[in-house]
Each structure stands twice: as structure tokens, then as C-alpha cells.
Amino acid sequence: MDANEVLSRYAAGEKDFRQLDLREISLIKANLSAVALSGTSLRNSSLSGSYLSNVNLNWASLKRANLNKTKGNRAIGIGQSMMSRHTYLCCSDTLLRHFRFGELYWRCSHCYQDMPVAEIHGWSTS
């Protein structure tokens, strides 16, 4: 499925895009409010500047996805797909990745401390 098909189906009222292969799709500045993308592969895709309010990204593959400057008025669920084996240095509890204000963050599941996901020379630490 390409970007034009996704956008035309969304314009027709469809919001269920679960478990699709949308790798390398370009949906720059698209309005995708309340879309279900759980289980969808968005690897190497670009959603830069898109409006993603109330989007469900549980179990979605977001490796190398460009989510810069995305907008939305509520948290975007990333749930189990972002669970990691990383631990927080201060309390040694599991870190989870979550999406907030258009950025990916690590969040400690015990003390709820947030840390931005760092990128070094184009390589993500996630």
C-alpha cells in the first residue's frame, strides 16, 4: 500500500490500518488522527510533521521511522512494541520507550523518570 492509498482510505473514513506493511512510506504532514496502526511495520517511513493525535502504535515497528515534529494533543500509545531490556541506572528497573511531544523517550517503569532517546552520529541508542 502506498501513501496515496492510505490517505484516500483515511479520507473515506477508514481508520483501521493494523498489521500492514507500510515500510518506507512517506506520510509527511498527513492528518492521521485516531488511526489504528498497531502491529504495522513503519520501518524507514517518514511521518515528519504529521498530526498523530490518539494514534495506536502498540506493537508497531518504528525502526528508523522519522517522527520529527509530529503533532498531537494526547499521548500516543506505544505499549509492548517499545518494551526494552534496558534498565535505569538509579533504580535498575526496566526502561520503556514512549512517545511524547513528537519525540521518543525512555521512561523508567518504577520511578517514571524520562530521558530522551539519544542519537550519536546518525545511530540511535534505541
PDB file of C-alpha atoms in Angstrom:
ATOM      1  CA  MET A   1       0.000   0.000   0.000  1.00  0.00           C
ATOM      2  CA  ASP A   2       1.385   3.423  -0.888  1.00  0.00           C
ATOM      3  CA  ALA A   3       0.841   6.850   0.692  1.00  0.00           C
ATOM      4  CA  ASN A   4      -1.894   7.891  -1.753  1.00  0.00           C
ATOM      5  CA  GLU A   5      -3.947   4.787  -0.955  1.00  0.00           C
ATOM      6  CA  VAL A   6      -3.553   5.276   2.809  1.00  0.00           C
ATOM      7  CA  LEU A   7      -4.603   8.930   2.555  1.00  0.00           C
ATOM      8  CA  SER A   8      -7.567   8.246   0.267  1.00  0.00           C
ATOM      9  CA  ARG A   9      -8.802   5.407   2.510  1.00  0.00           C
ATOM     10  CA  TYR A  10      -8.414   7.699   5.538  1.00  0.00           C
ATOM     11  CA  ALA A  11     -10.346  10.462   3.725  1.00  0.00           C
ATOM     12  CA  ALA A  12     -13.113   7.917   3.050  1.00  0.00           C
ATOM     13  CA  GLY A  13     -13.393   7.318   6.810  1.00  0.00           C
ATOM     14  CA  GLU A  14     -11.206   4.243   7.273  1.00  0.00           C
ATOM     15  CA  LYS A  15      -9.039   4.360  10.389  1.00  0.00           C
ATOM     16  CA  ASP A  16      -8.033   0.713  10.789  1.00  0.00           C
ATOM     17  CA  PHE A  17      -4.569   0.206   9.328  1.00  0.00           C
ATOM     18  CA  ARG A  18      -3.455  -2.531  11.721  1.00  0.00           C
ATOM     19  CA  GLN A  19      -0.809  -5.096  10.794  1.00  0.00           C
ATOM     20  CA  LEU A  20       0.025  -3.643   7.396  1.00  0.00           C
ATOM     21  CA  ASP A  21       3.384  -3.366   5.686  1.00  0.00           C
ATOM     22  CA  LEU A  22       3.932   0.382   5.331  1.00  0.00           C
ATOM     23  CA  ARG A  23       7.723   0.264   5.230  1.00  0.00           C
ATOM     24  CA  GLU A  24       9.369   3.271   3.592  1.00  0.00           C
ATOM     25  CA  ILE A  25       6.048   5.076   3.180  1.00  0.00           C
ATOM     26  CA  SER A  26       6.125   8.880   3.098  1.00  0.00           C
ATOM     27  CA  LEU A  27       3.239  10.453   5.003  1.00  0.00           C
ATOM     28  CA  ILE A  28       4.825  13.839   5.660  1.00  0.00           C
ATOM     29  CA  LYS A  29       2.411  16.372   7.222  1.00  0.00           C
ATOM     30  CA  ALA A  30      -0.505  13.921   6.971  1.00  0.00           C
ATOM     31  CA  ASN A  31      -3.507  14.100   9.293  1.00  0.00           C
ATOM     32  CA  LEU A  32      -3.762  10.609  10.787  1.00  0.00           C
ATOM     33  CA  SER A  33      -5.826  11.403  13.875  1.00  0.00           C
ATOM     34  CA  ALA A  34      -7.278   8.364  15.700  1.00  0.00           C
ATOM     35  CA  VAL A  35      -5.711   5.827  13.323  1.00  0.00           C
ATOM     36  CA  ALA A  36      -5.063   2.257  14.487  1.00  0.00           C
ATOM     37  CA  LEU A  37      -1.538   1.278  13.406  1.00  0.00           C
ATOM     38  CA  SER A  38      -0.910  -1.495  15.920  1.00  0.00           C
ATOM     39  CA  GLY A  39       1.264  -4.242  14.517  1.00  0.00           C
ATOM     40  CA  THR A  40       2.044  -2.186  11.413  1.00  0.00           C
ATOM     41  CA  SER A  41       5.557  -2.041  10.015  1.00  0.00           C
ATOM     42  CA  LEU A  42       6.579   1.594   9.620  1.00  0.00           C
ATOM     43  CA  ARG A  43      10.297   0.873   9.248  1.00  0.00           C
ATOM     44  CA  ASN A  44      12.190   3.574   7.359  1.00  0.00           C
ATOM     45  CA  SER A  45       8.972   5.546   6.889  1.00  0.00           C
ATOM     46  CA  SER A  46       8.551   9.294   7.256  1.00  0.00           C
ATOM     47  CA  LEU A  47       5.720  10.733   9.309  1.00  0.00           C
ATOM     48  CA  SER A  48       7.522  14.028   9.850  1.00  0.00           C
ATOM     49  CA  GLY A  49       5.173  16.890  10.692  1.00  0.00           C
ATOM     50  CA  SER A  50       2.114  14.612  10.735  1.00  0.00           C
ATOM     51  CA  TYR A  51      -0.819  15.059  13.101  1.00  0.00           C
ATOM     52  CA  LEU A  52      -0.929  11.851  15.173  1.00  0.00           C
ATOM     53  CA  SER A  53      -3.447  12.544  17.918  1.00  0.00           C
ATOM     54  CA  ASN A  54      -4.870   9.377  19.534  1.00  0.00           C
ATOM     55  CA  VAL A  55      -2.920   7.065  17.222  1.00  0.00           C
ATOM     56  CA  ASN A  56      -2.431   3.485  18.432  1.00  0.00           C
ATOM     57  CA  LEU A  57       1.117   2.291  17.733  1.00  0.00           C
ATOM     58  CA  ASN A  58       1.148  -0.756  20.018  1.00  0.00           C
ATOM     59  CA  TRP A  59       3.392  -3.484  18.584  1.00  0.00           C
ATOM     60  CA  ALA A  60       4.223  -1.259  15.589  1.00  0.00           C
ATOM     61  CA  SER A  61       7.711  -1.478  14.127  1.00  0.00           C
ATOM     62  CA  LEU A  62       9.210   2.019  14.168  1.00  0.00           C
ATOM     63  CA  LYS A  63      12.847   1.236  13.451  1.00  0.00           C
ATOM     64  CA  ARG A  64      14.418   4.187  11.605  1.00  0.00           C
ATOM     65  CA  ALA A  65      10.987   5.842  11.252  1.00  0.00           C
ATOM     66  CA  ASN A  66      11.129   9.636  11.060  1.00  0.00           C
ATOM     67  CA  LEU A  67       8.716  11.038  13.646  1.00  0.00           C
ATOM     68  CA  ASN A  68      10.264  14.507  13.855  1.00  0.00           C
ATOM     69  CA  LYS A  69       7.917  17.399  14.511  1.00  0.00           C
ATOM     70  CA  THR A  70       4.817  15.214  14.732  1.00  0.00           C
ATOM     71  CA  LYS A  71       1.871  16.827  16.461  1.00  0.00           C
ATOM     72  CA  GLY A  72      -0.961  15.603  18.640  1.00  0.00           C
ATOM     73  CA  ASN A  73      -2.882  16.684  21.702  1.00  0.00           C
ATOM     74  CA  ARG A  74      -2.771  13.372  23.584  1.00  0.00           C
ATOM     75  CA  ALA A  75      -0.222  10.663  24.238  1.00  0.00           C
ATOM     76  CA  ILE A  76       0.320   8.123  21.515  1.00  0.00           C
ATOM     77  CA  GLY A  77       0.258   4.547  22.757  1.00  0.00           C
ATOM     78  CA  ILE A  78       3.415   2.624  22.030  1.00  0.00           C
ATOM     79  CA  GLY A  79       2.970  -0.135  24.598  1.00  0.00           C
ATOM     80  CA  GLN A  80       4.590  -3.530  24.183  1.00  0.00           C
ATOM     81  CA  SER A  81       6.417  -2.861  20.921  1.00  0.00           C
ATOM     82  CA  MET A  82       8.708  -0.458  22.697  1.00  0.00           C
ATOM     83  CA  MET A  83       9.453  -2.604  25.746  1.00  0.00           C
ATOM     84  CA  SER A  84      13.173  -2.907  26.158  1.00  0.00           C
ATOM     85  CA  ARG A  85      15.725  -4.805  28.181  1.00  0.00           C
ATOM     86  CA  HIS A  86      17.427  -1.557  29.152  1.00  0.00           C
ATOM     87  CA  THR A  87      17.500  -0.630  32.815  1.00  0.00           C
ATOM     88  CA  TYR A  88      17.653   2.722  34.567  1.00  0.00           C
ATOM     89  CA  LEU A  89      20.958   3.302  36.336  1.00  0.00           C
ATOM     90  CA  CYS A  90      19.468   4.776  39.512  1.00  0.00           C
ATOM     91  CA  CYS A  91      16.947   2.070  40.418  1.00  0.00           C
ATOM     92  CA  SER A  92      17.819  -0.774  37.996  1.00  0.00           C
ATOM     93  CA  ASP A  93      14.218  -1.075  36.852  1.00  0.00           C
ATOM     94  CA  THR A  94      13.110  -1.704  33.257  1.00  0.00           C
ATOM     95  CA  LEU A  95      13.036   1.208  30.837  1.00  0.00           C
ATOM     96  CA  LEU A  96      10.158   1.553  28.399  1.00  0.00           C
ATOM     97  CA  ARG A  97      10.141   3.760  25.335  1.00  0.00           C
ATOM     98  CA  HIS A  98       7.234   6.144  24.908  1.00  0.00           C
ATOM     99  CA  PHE A  99       6.282   8.896  22.512  1.00  0.00           C
ATOM    100  CA  ARG A 100       5.535  12.390  23.770  1.00  0.00           C
ATOM    101  CA  PHE A 101       5.639  15.847  22.185  1.00  0.00           C
ATOM    102  CA  GLY A 102       6.837  14.389  18.886  1.00  0.00           C
ATOM    103  CA  GLU A 103       9.873  12.711  20.450  1.00  0.00           C
ATOM    104  CA  LEU A 104      10.761   9.235  21.674  1.00  0.00           C
ATOM    105  CA  TYR A 105      11.771   8.976  25.326  1.00  0.00           C
ATOM    106  CA  TRP A 106      12.929   6.270  27.706  1.00  0.00           C
ATOM    107  CA  ARG A 107      10.739   6.055  30.811  1.00  0.00           C
ATOM    108  CA  CYS A 108      11.572   4.133  33.968  1.00  0.00           C
ATOM    109  CA  SER A 109       8.696   1.787  34.845  1.00  0.00           C
ATOM    110  CA  HIS A 110       9.405   2.256  38.565  1.00  0.00           C
ATOM    111  CA  CYS A 111      10.231   5.926  39.197  1.00  0.00           C
ATOM    112  CA  TYR A 112       8.749   7.365  35.938  1.00  0.00           C
ATOM    113  CA  GLN A 113      11.844   9.389  35.061  1.00  0.00           C
ATOM    114  CA  ASP A 114      12.001  10.402  31.377  1.00  0.00           C
ATOM    115  CA  MET A 115      15.131  10.515  29.237  1.00  0.00           C
ATOM    116  CA  PRO A 116      15.210  11.441  25.553  1.00  0.00           C
ATOM    117  CA  VAL A 117      16.378   8.721  23.162  1.00  0.00           C
ATOM    118  CA  ALA A 118      19.862   9.855  22.139  1.00  0.00           C
ATOM    119  CA  GLU A 119      21.256   9.702  18.646  1.00  0.00           C
ATOM    120  CA  ILE A 120      25.011   9.647  18.079  1.00  0.00           C
ATOM    121  CA  HIS A 121      26.386  10.166  14.564  1.00  0.00           C
ATOM    122  CA  GLY A 122      23.111   9.012  12.998  1.00  0.00           C
ATOM    123  CA  TRP A 123      22.942   5.827  15.117  1.00  0.00           C
ATOM    124  CA  SER A 124      20.095   5.584  17.583  1.00  0.00           C
ATOM    125  CA  THR A 125      20.788   4.229  21.056  1.00  0.00           C
ATOM    126  CA  SER A 126      17.401   2.575  20.977  1.00  0.00           C
TER     127      SER A 126
END
